[in-house]
Structure formats: C-alpha cells, structure tokens
C-alpha cells in the first residue's frame, strides 16, 4: 500500500471495490507512461536521476507498455488505479529507481495530465471519423445531387429540395462539430504536470520541457486550477453530445425515408435487421440505436457537470467519476460515426418514389405567391390569393396545377396566361439562385467545395 506509513489498518475490501478505477482507467496507460517518461527525463535533467536510473525507468516503462499492448499485464484492483498499478509494477521490475519516479508529482496532476492527453488523442481520432462521415455524405449527395424530394416543416410537405441539398445540410453540421473539437483541443492542450497535489512542489522540475516532450503548447498557470479543472472534459462531452444530436436527426430522417410511407430510401440488408416474428420486417436499427445513444451522450455530459459543480478547490475524489462518462462518449461517438458512414455509403434512393412525392403541386404554392408578387401583388395579398386557389383545388379534388386559367382568374385577374409555368420544377429550382438555396449551381459549387476540402 502506497500510504502504509500512516495507516495501521489495511483498506477494507468494500472500499477497495468501491474506489477502484483501474477497471476502466487502464485505458489511460499509454498516456500515463508517456507522462512518466517525460517526468523522469525532467528529473534526469535536474540531476535527481543518474543516466542509468533514467534508462532503467524508461525501458521498464516501455516493457510494461509492451506487455499491456499484448494483453499480458495483470491489473490489480488493490492498487486502485492505472497510475499505481504501473508505478508499483515498475518498482517490482527495476527496484530502487522505480521508487524515485513519483518525486515532485502527485496522482492529482498525473491524472489530469493523462486525461488531457487522452482527450487530445481522442479528439484527433474523432475528427478523422467526422471527416469520413462527411465524405460518405458528400458522395451520396453527389450521387443524388439533383434528385428532388419534398422538403418538410412540421413534417408536412413544404417546398421542393434535393437529396443533395438535404444531405449537404448534415455536412455543414458536422463541419461545425469538427470546428468545435478543434477549438476544444486548442484550449486543452496545456500541461498540468508539475502542479503536484495542489501547490506545485519544492522540487522544481522543468515544466516547459515536460510539456514540450508531451506535445503540449504550454503549461498551466495556476496549480489549483490545473488540479481542479475538468472544463476540458465537459467541453469534450458537449462536443460529443452535439455530434450525437446531429446524428440523431440524420437517423430520424433515414427512419422516415426508409419507411413504406415515404419509401424514398432503401438501407442495405447489411445495415438493417429483421424481426424474430414478422418475416417481412426490415428495421433501421442502426438509425434507432444512434438516435437512442444520443440520450447517453447527454447523460454523460450532465453527470460530469453535476459531479463537479459543488466541489471545493481542488482535488476531490468525486473527480474520478469523470472517466467512465468521458470514455463512453468518445467510444460511443466513434462507433456511431463509423457505422453511419458505412450505412450511408450503401444507401440507395428510390428515384421513382421521390419523383412521385415531389410532383405534388402544392409544394409550389409559395412559388405561385412569388409569381403574383413579381406581377406587383403585395405578398400578403398574394398569399391570400394562392390560399384561395388551394382551397378551390382541395375542395374540388383537383391538383393545384390543373385548375384552369378561368378558375384562377375567377379568384383574381392577377393570374395571367402564363400561370401554369409556375408548376415546372425545373424552373422552380432554377429560380432559387441566392446563396444557400437548393439551386443546381449552388449544390454543384458546394459539392465541389466539400470534395476539395475533404480530400
Ligand atoms: N484515480 C484517481 C482519479 O481518477 C487518481 C487521482 C487520485 N488522487 C487522490 N488524491 N486519491 O481521480
């Protein structure tokens, strides 16, 4: 036991079980070892370790790392966490120099350093996966760039859009997600090591050198803040929760699109599941799981925020509760990004069903109002005149575009001979030339932008 000096009783069995974190924080081992080697090198430079002692520590730690990599390391719950497991095994292997390693270091600054490094590495992986999903979306968007579908508000048919435009909306969301992760990474990439348990150390190691070796951009400026701070954990969790929101909304679109009622899209057999009872079923489980897992991602964020909010400075053991949510969110989002990219790549759109749905002339009711506006009718008036036309159409069971010129003119003489030209979808899409609208040129330009950017 590391603190046996002061204690006359061993830790109770239940306390060990209650307090151990090694069953999950072993995942920090590479960062823990990198941190320890940098720390030992600083001790060497400060003349506190001989070359031989440093070499023994470094190769001892590398040996332990190799064993963990190979699954040959035995973790002990009695040693509580990843830090004490590795340190005590090092001392077992190399003897005396191992016992010097923890000079001028506490587990408080050690765990903070490990967690910073973990977040940084995970952000880098997550960014790659965000880009992969963006690529899959861009490929699908390019494949169906001009395939028209109804766009929905209130889940009611609103105006025509294209599959390209719809899918590129998610590419924009994910770009903001990646941007947020980059920002979060920049802020967390500073080194807390050297903050000690709370108040630094009387043994002053070269903090800047340690930070540089570990790839940090600098060192933390307040030892108390550095020990107590979990902002970066919460920021990561928020970034991940928001990715979860975006994926959940995409999932919901795909659940709808792949239903018989919409019929716009077919997901591959490999990315759907059957029913144990109903032979006809093909269920969008990946979408549903993604939608469901967003709840977990929010829960992880909230659980850490609540755990931290009432803590007096600085370290309190409550902070150990940050790790499972943090690991879970990174792991959940990584898998979600990967499986969604794969599923999207294999998704097929049903062009006929899309064409049937978008041929609904009511989708162009707003375009009809714009037509009247171009003829000098104030928009509010135009809205009313089109509303009347819609009422006649719906009331007589006639499609809006099949009302005769006479019927239109009975409502208002502002409807002219060319009124039926409004109902050309080609024309309707071509007219929307402003940036951001689903015009074919805009879509092509944005596709080219993303293809270049994500190369
Ligand atoms: N396992 C601990 C954690 O994750 C490491 C720090 C322990 N520090 C302490 N003073 N008990 O927070």
Short mmCIF file of C-alpha atoms in Angstrom, two decimals, residues 21-435:
data_model
loop_
_atom_site.label_atom_id
_atom_site.label_comp_id
_atom_site.label_asym_id
_atom_site.label_seq_id
_atom_site.Cartn_x
_atom_site.Cartn_y
_atom_site.Cartn_z
CA UNK A 21 -10.85 2.84 -11.09
CA UNK A 22 -8.32 0.58 -12.77
CA UNK A 23 -11.11 -1.49 -14.33
CA UNK A 24 -11.66 1.44 -16.68
CA UNK A 25 -8.80 3.93 -16.29
CA UNK A 26 -6.33 1.28 -17.52
CA UNK A 27 -7.29 2.78 -20.88
CA UNK A 28 -5.05 5.72 -19.99
CA UNK A 29 -1.93 3.56 -19.82
CA UNK A 30 -0.15 4.88 -22.90
CA UNK A 31 -0.63 8.46 -21.77
CA UNK A 32 0.35 7.58 -18.22
CA UNK A 33 3.57 6.00 -19.44
CA UNK A 34 4.38 8.87 -21.81
CA UNK A 35 3.83 11.30 -18.92
CA UNK A 36 6.03 9.28 -16.60
CA UNK A 37 8.88 9.11 -19.10
CA UNK A 38 8.75 12.88 -19.65
CA UNK A 39 8.65 13.39 -15.89
CA UNK A 40 11.62 11.09 -15.37
CA UNK A 41 13.58 12.88 -18.08
CA UNK A 42 13.00 16.15 -16.23
CA UNK A 43 14.34 14.50 -13.08
CA UNK A 44 17.39 13.38 -15.01
CA UNK A 45 17.98 16.92 -16.28
CA UNK A 46 17.60 18.21 -12.73
CA UNK A 47 20.30 15.82 -11.59
CA UNK A 48 17.90 13.77 -9.49
CA UNK A 49 18.32 10.60 -11.52
CA UNK A 50 21.51 9.16 -12.95
CA UNK A 51 21.62 8.20 -16.62
CA UNK A 52 21.40 4.56 -15.54
CA UNK A 53 18.41 5.15 -13.32
CA UNK A 54 16.62 7.06 -16.06
CA UNK A 55 17.41 4.33 -18.60
CA UNK A 56 16.06 1.71 -16.20
CA UNK A 57 12.85 3.68 -15.70
CA UNK A 58 12.36 4.32 -19.39
CA UNK A 59 12.97 0.77 -20.51
CA UNK A 60 11.00 -0.57 -17.56
CA UNK A 61 8.02 1.56 -18.56
CA UNK A 62 8.37 0.57 -22.23
CA UNK A 63 8.41 -3.05 -21.20
CA UNK A 64 5.24 -2.59 -19.19
CA UNK A 65 3.63 -0.79 -22.11
CA UNK A 66 4.52 -3.66 -24.44
CA UNK A 67 3.02 -6.15 -22.01
CA UNK A 68 -0.18 -4.15 -21.72
CA UNK A 69 -0.33 -3.82 -25.52
CA UNK A 70 -0.02 -7.59 -25.75
CA UNK A 71 -2.70 -8.16 -23.10
CA UNK A 72 -0.11 -9.78 -20.81
CA UNK A 73 -0.30 -7.33 -17.93
CA UNK A 74 -2.18 -8.23 -14.77
CA UNK A 75 -4.05 -5.30 -13.30
CA UNK A 76 -4.71 -5.32 -9.60
CA UNK A 77 -7.79 -3.76 -8.07
CA UNK A 78 -5.87 -3.47 -4.80
CA UNK A 79 -3.63 -0.91 -6.46
CA UNK A 80 -6.67 1.21 -7.20
CA UNK A 81 -5.87 2.90 -10.45
CA UNK A 82 -3.76 2.82 -13.58
CA UNK A 83 -1.15 5.11 -12.04
CA UNK A 84 -0.39 2.97 -9.01
CA UNK A 85 -0.57 -0.27 -10.98
CA UNK A 86 2.09 0.89 -13.38
CA UNK A 87 4.30 2.52 -10.77
CA UNK A 88 4.30 -0.48 -8.47
CA UNK A 89 4.98 -2.88 -11.32
CA UNK A 90 7.87 -0.66 -12.41
CA UNK A 91 9.38 -0.80 -8.96
CA UNK A 92 8.86 -4.55 -8.85
CA UNK A 93 10.75 -4.87 -12.14
CA UNK A 94 13.60 -2.39 -11.71
CA UNK A 95 13.83 -1.86 -7.96
CA UNK A 96 15.14 1.34 -6.39
CA UNK A 97 14.94 3.77 -9.36
CA UNK A 98 11.23 3.00 -9.70
CA UNK A 99 10.66 4.37 -6.23
CA UNK A 100 12.11 7.73 -7.29
CA UNK A 101 9.69 8.28 -10.15
CA UNK A 102 6.92 9.91 -8.15
CA UNK A 103 9.19 12.71 -6.85
CA UNK A 104 7.54 16.12 -7.33
CA UNK A 105 4.41 14.54 -8.71
CA UNK A 106 1.01 13.64 -7.33
CA UNK A 107 -1.66 11.45 -8.81
CA UNK A 108 -3.68 14.63 -8.99
CA UNK A 109 -1.50 16.29 -11.60
CA UNK A 110 -0.75 12.88 -13.10
CA UNK A 111 -4.39 12.01 -13.75
CA UNK A 112 -5.05 15.50 -15.08
CA UNK A 113 -2.11 15.13 -17.48
CA UNK A 114 -3.25 11.68 -18.60
CA UNK A 115 -6.78 12.93 -19.17
CA UNK A 116 -5.60 15.94 -21.18
CA UNK A 117 -3.54 13.61 -23.35
CA UNK A 118 -6.41 11.16 -23.68
CA UNK A 119 -8.84 13.89 -24.76
CA UNK A 120 -6.33 15.23 -27.27
CA UNK A 121 -5.76 11.82 -28.85
CA UNK A 122 -9.46 11.01 -28.90
CA UNK A 123 -10.31 14.36 -30.47
CA UNK A 124 -7.84 13.60 -33.26
CA UNK A 125 -9.46 10.21 -33.91
CA UNK A 126 -12.95 11.63 -33.69
CA UNK A 127 -12.09 14.40 -36.17
CA UNK A 128 -10.94 11.80 -38.68
CA UNK A 129 -14.19 9.89 -38.25
CA UNK A 130 -16.25 13.08 -38.58
CA UNK A 131 -14.46 13.73 -41.86
CA UNK A 132 -15.10 10.16 -43.01
CA UNK A 133 -18.81 10.57 -42.37
CA UNK A 134 -18.74 13.90 -44.19
CA UNK A 135 -17.10 12.17 -47.13
CA UNK A 136 -19.81 9.50 -47.17
CA UNK A 137 -22.49 12.18 -47.08
CA UNK A 138 -20.82 14.17 -49.84
CA UNK A 139 -20.57 11.06 -52.02
CA UNK A 140 -24.27 10.34 -51.60
CA UNK A 141 -25.12 13.99 -52.10
CA UNK A 142 -23.17 13.96 -55.35
CA UNK A 143 -24.83 10.74 -56.49
CA UNK A 144 -28.29 12.21 -55.93
CA UNK A 145 -27.41 15.88 -56.30
CA UNK A 146 -30.45 16.75 -58.41
CA UNK A 147 -32.88 14.12 -57.16
CA UNK A 148 -35.82 16.14 -55.92
CA UNK A 149 -37.80 15.38 -52.82
CA UNK A 150 -40.27 17.37 -50.79
CA UNK A 151 -38.68 19.35 -48.00
CA UNK A 152 -40.65 19.30 -44.76
CA UNK A 153 -41.51 21.69 -41.98
CA UNK A 154 -43.68 20.37 -39.16
CA UNK A 155 -43.19 17.09 -41.03
CA UNK A 156 -45.68 18.44 -43.57
CA UNK A 157 -44.69 18.87 -47.20
CA UNK A 158 -43.30 22.37 -47.58
CA UNK A 159 -41.19 23.10 -50.65
CA UNK A 160 -39.13 21.08 -53.09
CA UNK A 161 -35.49 20.44 -52.23
CA UNK A 162 -32.97 17.93 -53.48
CA UNK A 163 -31.38 14.93 -51.81
CA UNK A 164 -28.06 16.64 -52.49
CA UNK A 165 -29.12 19.74 -50.60
CA UNK A 166 -30.64 17.74 -47.77
CA UNK A 167 -27.56 15.58 -47.21
CA UNK A 168 -25.21 18.54 -47.50
CA UNK A 169 -27.06 20.12 -44.59
CA UNK A 170 -25.54 17.39 -42.41
CA UNK A 171 -22.10 18.03 -43.88
CA UNK A 172 -22.40 21.64 -42.67
CA UNK A 173 -23.43 20.50 -39.18
CA UNK A 174 -20.51 18.10 -38.97
CA UNK A 175 -18.15 20.84 -40.11
CA UNK A 176 -19.22 22.90 -37.12
CA UNK A 177 -18.71 19.84 -34.94
CA UNK A 178 -15.17 19.43 -36.23
CA UNK A 179 -14.55 23.12 -35.70
CA UNK A 180 -15.73 22.87 -32.10
CA UNK A 181 -13.44 19.90 -31.48
CA UNK A 182 -10.50 21.82 -32.91
CA UNK A 183 -11.27 24.72 -30.63
CA UNK A 184 -11.63 22.46 -27.62
CA UNK A 185 -8.32 20.74 -28.48
CA UNK A 186 -6.52 24.05 -28.67
CA UNK A 187 -7.76 25.05 -25.22
CA UNK A 188 -6.97 21.74 -23.53
CA UNK A 189 -3.51 21.30 -24.97
CA UNK A 190 -1.65 22.66 -21.95
CA UNK A 191 0.23 20.63 -19.41
CA UNK A 192 -0.87 20.39 -15.77
CA UNK A 193 2.08 18.21 -14.71
CA UNK A 194 4.14 20.00 -12.06
CA UNK A 195 1.05 21.25 -10.25
CA UNK A 196 1.61 18.46 -7.74
CA UNK A 197 -1.22 17.65 -5.39
CA UNK A 198 -2.38 21.28 -5.24
CA UNK A 199 0.52 23.67 -4.72
CA UNK A 200 3.32 22.62 -7.05
CA UNK A 201 6.45 21.23 -5.45
CA UNK A 202 9.54 22.40 -3.67
CA UNK A 203 11.44 20.31 -6.16
CA UNK A 204 11.24 22.36 -9.33
CA UNK A 205 11.41 20.28 -12.47
CA UNK A 206 11.44 21.83 -15.93
CA UNK A 207 7.72 22.05 -16.64
CA UNK A 208 8.17 23.61 -20.05
CA UNK A 209 10.47 20.77 -21.08
CA UNK A 210 7.96 18.15 -19.92
CA UNK A 211 5.17 19.96 -21.76
CA UNK A 212 7.20 20.13 -24.96
CA UNK A 213 8.08 16.44 -24.81
CA UNK A 214 4.39 15.60 -24.46
CA UNK A 215 3.39 17.84 -27.36
CA UNK A 216 1.61 20.42 -25.23
CA UNK A 217 1.56 24.06 -26.29
CA UNK A 218 2.41 25.31 -22.82
CA UNK A 219 1.94 24.79 -19.10
CA UNK A 220 -0.98 25.62 -16.83
CA UNK A 221 -0.56 28.86 -14.88
CA UNK A 222 -2.29 28.06 -11.60
CA UNK A 223 -1.66 24.82 -9.78
CA UNK A 224 -5.03 24.88 -8.02
CA UNK A 225 -6.95 25.50 -11.21
CA UNK A 226 -4.95 22.82 -13.01
CA UNK A 227 -5.79 20.19 -10.40
CA UNK A 228 -9.46 21.09 -10.04
CA UNK A 229 -10.19 21.84 -13.69
CA UNK A 230 -12.41 19.46 -15.65
CA UNK A 231 -13.69 22.07 -18.10
CA UNK A 232 -11.97 20.25 -20.93
CA UNK A 233 -13.76 17.02 -20.03
CA UNK A 234 -17.10 18.79 -20.11
CA UNK A 235 -16.25 20.59 -23.33
CA UNK A 236 -15.39 17.29 -24.98
CA UNK A 237 -18.59 15.79 -23.66
CA UNK A 238 -20.59 18.71 -25.01
CA UNK A 239 -18.95 18.49 -28.45
CA UNK A 240 -19.73 14.77 -28.48
CA UNK A 241 -23.30 15.29 -27.28
CA UNK A 242 -23.90 17.74 -30.09
CA UNK A 243 -22.48 15.30 -32.64
CA UNK A 244 -24.96 12.87 -31.11
CA UNK A 245 -27.77 15.36 -31.72
CA UNK A 246 -26.80 15.73 -35.35
CA UNK A 247 -26.51 12.00 -35.89
CA UNK A 248 -29.83 11.51 -34.16
CA UNK A 249 -31.57 13.92 -36.51
CA UNK A 250 -29.97 12.25 -39.51
CA UNK A 251 -31.18 8.94 -38.11
CA UNK A 252 -34.71 10.20 -37.82
CA UNK A 253 -34.67 11.38 -41.44
CA UNK A 254 -33.47 7.97 -42.53
CA UNK A 255 -36.07 6.15 -40.42
CA UNK A 256 -38.73 8.18 -42.21
CA UNK A 257 -37.17 7.85 -45.65
CA UNK A 258 -36.89 4.09 -45.35
CA UNK A 259 -40.49 3.58 -44.19
CA UNK A 260 -43.09 2.26 -46.63
CA UNK A 261 -44.97 5.51 -46.15
CA UNK A 262 -42.10 7.61 -47.54
CA UNK A 263 -40.22 4.98 -49.48
CA UNK A 264 -37.51 7.44 -50.51
CA UNK A 265 -34.53 5.34 -49.44
CA UNK A 266 -33.54 1.72 -49.07
CA UNK A 267 -30.92 0.82 -46.50
CA UNK A 268 -28.75 -2.17 -47.28
CA UNK A 269 -29.51 -5.58 -45.79
CA UNK A 270 -26.15 -5.39 -44.06
CA UNK A 271 -27.19 -2.28 -42.16
CA UNK A 272 -30.69 -3.30 -41.16
CA UNK A 273 -32.10 -6.15 -39.12
CA UNK A 274 -35.04 -8.50 -39.39
CA UNK A 275 -37.74 -9.38 -36.92
CA UNK A 276 -37.76 -12.63 -34.99
CA UNK A 277 -41.52 -12.78 -35.52
CA UNK A 278 -42.60 -10.81 -38.58
CA UNK A 279 -40.94 -12.22 -41.68
CA UNK A 280 -41.48 -9.10 -43.80
CA UNK A 281 -39.70 -6.69 -41.49
CA UNK A 282 -36.54 -4.80 -42.34
CA UNK A 283 -35.75 -2.50 -39.49
CA UNK A 284 -33.48 0.57 -39.42
CA UNK A 285 -31.88 -0.44 -36.11
CA UNK A 286 -28.66 1.46 -36.73
CA UNK A 287 -30.65 4.67 -37.02
CA UNK A 288 -32.69 3.87 -33.95
CA UNK A 289 -29.63 2.97 -31.90
CA UNK A 290 -27.91 6.18 -32.96
CA UNK A 291 -30.99 8.16 -32.01
CA UNK A 292 -31.17 6.33 -28.69
CA UNK A 293 -27.49 6.66 -27.86
CA UNK A 294 -27.75 10.44 -28.06
CA UNK A 295 -29.54 10.17 -24.70
CA UNK A 296 -26.49 8.52 -23.21
CA UNK A 297 -24.25 11.24 -24.56
CA UNK A 298 -26.34 13.94 -22.89
CA UNK A 299 -26.39 11.90 -19.70
CA UNK A 300 -22.61 11.67 -19.70
CA UNK A 301 -22.28 15.44 -20.04
CA UNK A 302 -24.82 16.14 -17.33
CA UNK A 303 -23.35 13.59 -14.93
CA UNK A 304 -19.90 15.21 -15.05
CA UNK A 305 -21.29 18.73 -14.79
CA UNK A 306 -23.27 17.77 -11.71
CA UNK A 307 -20.34 15.88 -10.18
CA UNK A 308 -18.07 18.90 -10.50
CA UNK A 309 -20.37 21.80 -9.67
CA UNK A 310 -20.25 21.68 -5.88
CA UNK A 311 -16.62 20.73 -5.38
CA UNK A 312 -14.40 22.98 -3.31
CA UNK A 313 -10.95 23.53 -4.76
CA UNK A 314 -9.05 21.45 -5.56
CA UNK A 315 -8.95 17.69 -5.99
CA UNK A 316 -11.82 15.69 -4.57
CA UNK A 317 -12.30 12.04 -5.25
CA UNK A 318 -15.60 12.85 -6.98
CA UNK A 319 -13.42 13.80 -9.93
CA UNK A 320 -12.67 10.16 -10.56
CA UNK A 321 -16.27 9.93 -11.77
CA UNK A 322 -15.36 11.90 -14.89
CA UNK A 323 -13.71 8.99 -16.63
CA UNK A 324 -16.42 6.48 -17.41
CA UNK A 325 -18.70 9.09 -19.00
CA UNK A 326 -15.77 10.57 -20.91
CA UNK A 327 -14.58 7.23 -22.25
CA UNK A 328 -18.11 6.14 -23.02
CA UNK A 329 -18.92 9.25 -25.02
CA UNK A 330 -15.77 9.05 -27.14
CA UNK A 331 -16.28 5.35 -27.76
CA UNK A 332 -19.99 5.70 -28.48
CA UNK A 333 -19.50 8.57 -30.92
CA UNK A 334 -16.62 6.85 -32.71
CA UNK A 335 -18.67 3.77 -33.37
CA UNK A 336 -21.71 5.82 -34.34
CA UNK A 337 -19.69 7.83 -36.85
CA UNK A 338 -18.19 4.71 -38.36
CA UNK A 339 -21.36 2.71 -38.70
CA UNK A 340 -23.31 5.66 -40.07
CA UNK A 341 -20.66 6.35 -42.71
CA UNK A 342 -20.79 2.74 -43.79
CA UNK A 343 -24.59 2.63 -43.83
CA UNK A 344 -24.88 5.84 -45.82
CA UNK A 345 -22.40 4.67 -48.42
CA UNK A 346 -24.60 1.62 -49.02
CA UNK A 347 -27.92 3.51 -49.05
CA UNK A 348 -29.93 3.67 -52.26
CA UNK A 349 -32.53 6.29 -53.09
CA UNK A 350 -35.74 5.21 -54.83
CA UNK A 351 -35.92 7.77 -57.58
CA UNK A 352 -39.48 6.99 -58.67
CA UNK A 353 -40.89 7.35 -55.15
CA UNK A 354 -39.04 10.63 -54.73
CA UNK A 355 -40.33 11.89 -58.07
CA UNK A 356 -43.90 10.90 -57.21
CA UNK A 357 -43.77 12.67 -53.88
CA UNK A 358 -42.20 15.84 -55.23
CA UNK A 359 -44.71 16.07 -58.09
CA UNK A 360 -47.27 17.31 -55.55
CA UNK A 361 -48.08 20.77 -56.99
CA UNK A 362 -48.90 22.13 -53.53
CA UNK A 363 -45.14 22.21 -52.90
CA UNK A 364 -45.09 25.15 -55.31
CA UNK A 365 -47.85 27.17 -53.64
CA UNK A 366 -45.26 29.61 -52.32
CA UNK A 367 -43.73 29.87 -55.78
CA UNK A 368 -47.20 30.75 -57.04
CA UNK A 369 -47.40 33.56 -54.48
CA UNK A 370 -43.96 34.76 -55.62
CA UNK A 371 -45.29 34.72 -59.19
CA UNK A 372 -48.06 37.13 -58.15
CA UNK A 373 -45.52 39.25 -56.26
CA UNK A 374 -43.47 39.57 -59.44
CA UNK A 375 -46.65 40.86 -61.08
CA UNK A 376 -46.92 43.60 -58.46
CA UNK A 377 -49.21 41.99 -55.88
CA UNK A 378 -48.11 42.63 -52.27
CA UNK A 379 -47.00 39.37 -50.67
CA UNK A 380 -49.73 39.25 -48.02
CA UNK A 381 -52.35 39.67 -50.75
CA UNK A 382 -50.62 37.10 -52.94
CA UNK A 383 -50.60 34.67 -50.02
CA UNK A 384 -54.35 35.06 -49.69
CA UNK A 385 -55.00 34.67 -53.42
CA UNK A 386 -52.97 31.48 -53.51
CA UNK A 387 -54.71 30.26 -50.35
CA UNK A 388 -57.99 30.66 -52.19
CA UNK A 389 -56.70 28.74 -55.18
CA UNK A 390 -55.51 25.98 -52.85
CA UNK A 391 -58.94 25.88 -51.24
CA UNK A 392 -60.63 25.52 -54.66
CA UNK A 393 -58.18 22.80 -55.65
CA UNK A 394 -58.51 20.84 -52.41
CA UNK A 395 -62.30 21.39 -52.33
CA UNK A 396 -62.83 20.11 -55.86
CA UNK A 397 -60.25 17.35 -55.66
CA UNK A 398 -58.25 18.97 -58.46
CA UNK A 399 -54.45 19.24 -58.32
CA UNK A 400 -53.48 22.90 -57.94
CA UNK A 401 -51.68 22.92 -61.27
CA UNK A 402 -54.75 21.54 -63.03
CA UNK A 403 -57.02 24.47 -62.19
CA UNK A 404 -57.95 26.19 -65.44
CA UNK A 405 -56.93 29.72 -66.25
CA UNK A 406 -60.61 30.67 -65.82
CA UNK A 407 -60.68 29.19 -62.32
CA UNK A 408 -57.52 31.09 -61.41
CA UNK A 409 -58.86 34.32 -62.88
CA UNK A 410 -62.15 33.94 -61.05
CA UNK A 411 -60.06 34.26 -57.88
CA UNK A 412 -58.04 37.18 -59.23
CA UNK A 413 -57.28 38.75 -62.61
CA UNK A 414 -53.68 38.97 -61.47
CA UNK A 415 -53.34 35.32 -62.52
CA UNK A 416 -52.27 35.57 -66.19
CA UNK A 417 -52.00 33.09 -69.11
CA UNK A 418 -48.53 32.00 -68.01
CA UNK A 419 -49.68 30.97 -64.52
CA UNK A 420 -49.17 27.26 -65.23
CA UNK A 421 -45.48 27.80 -65.93
CA UNK A 422 -45.03 28.16 -62.16
CA UNK A 423 -45.53 24.42 -61.80
CA UNK A 424 -42.35 23.45 -63.61
CA UNK A 425 -39.96 22.02 -61.01
CA UNK A 426 -37.00 22.76 -63.28
CA UNK A 427 -37.98 26.39 -63.31
CA UNK A 428 -38.75 26.43 -59.61
CA UNK A 429 -35.29 25.14 -58.70
CA UNK A 430 -33.54 27.35 -61.24
CA UNK A 431 -35.17 30.47 -59.81
CA UNK A 432 -33.69 29.93 -56.35
CA UNK A 433 -30.31 31.38 -57.15
CA UNK A 434 -29.44 33.05 -53.86
CA UNK A 435 -26.58 31.52 -51.87
#
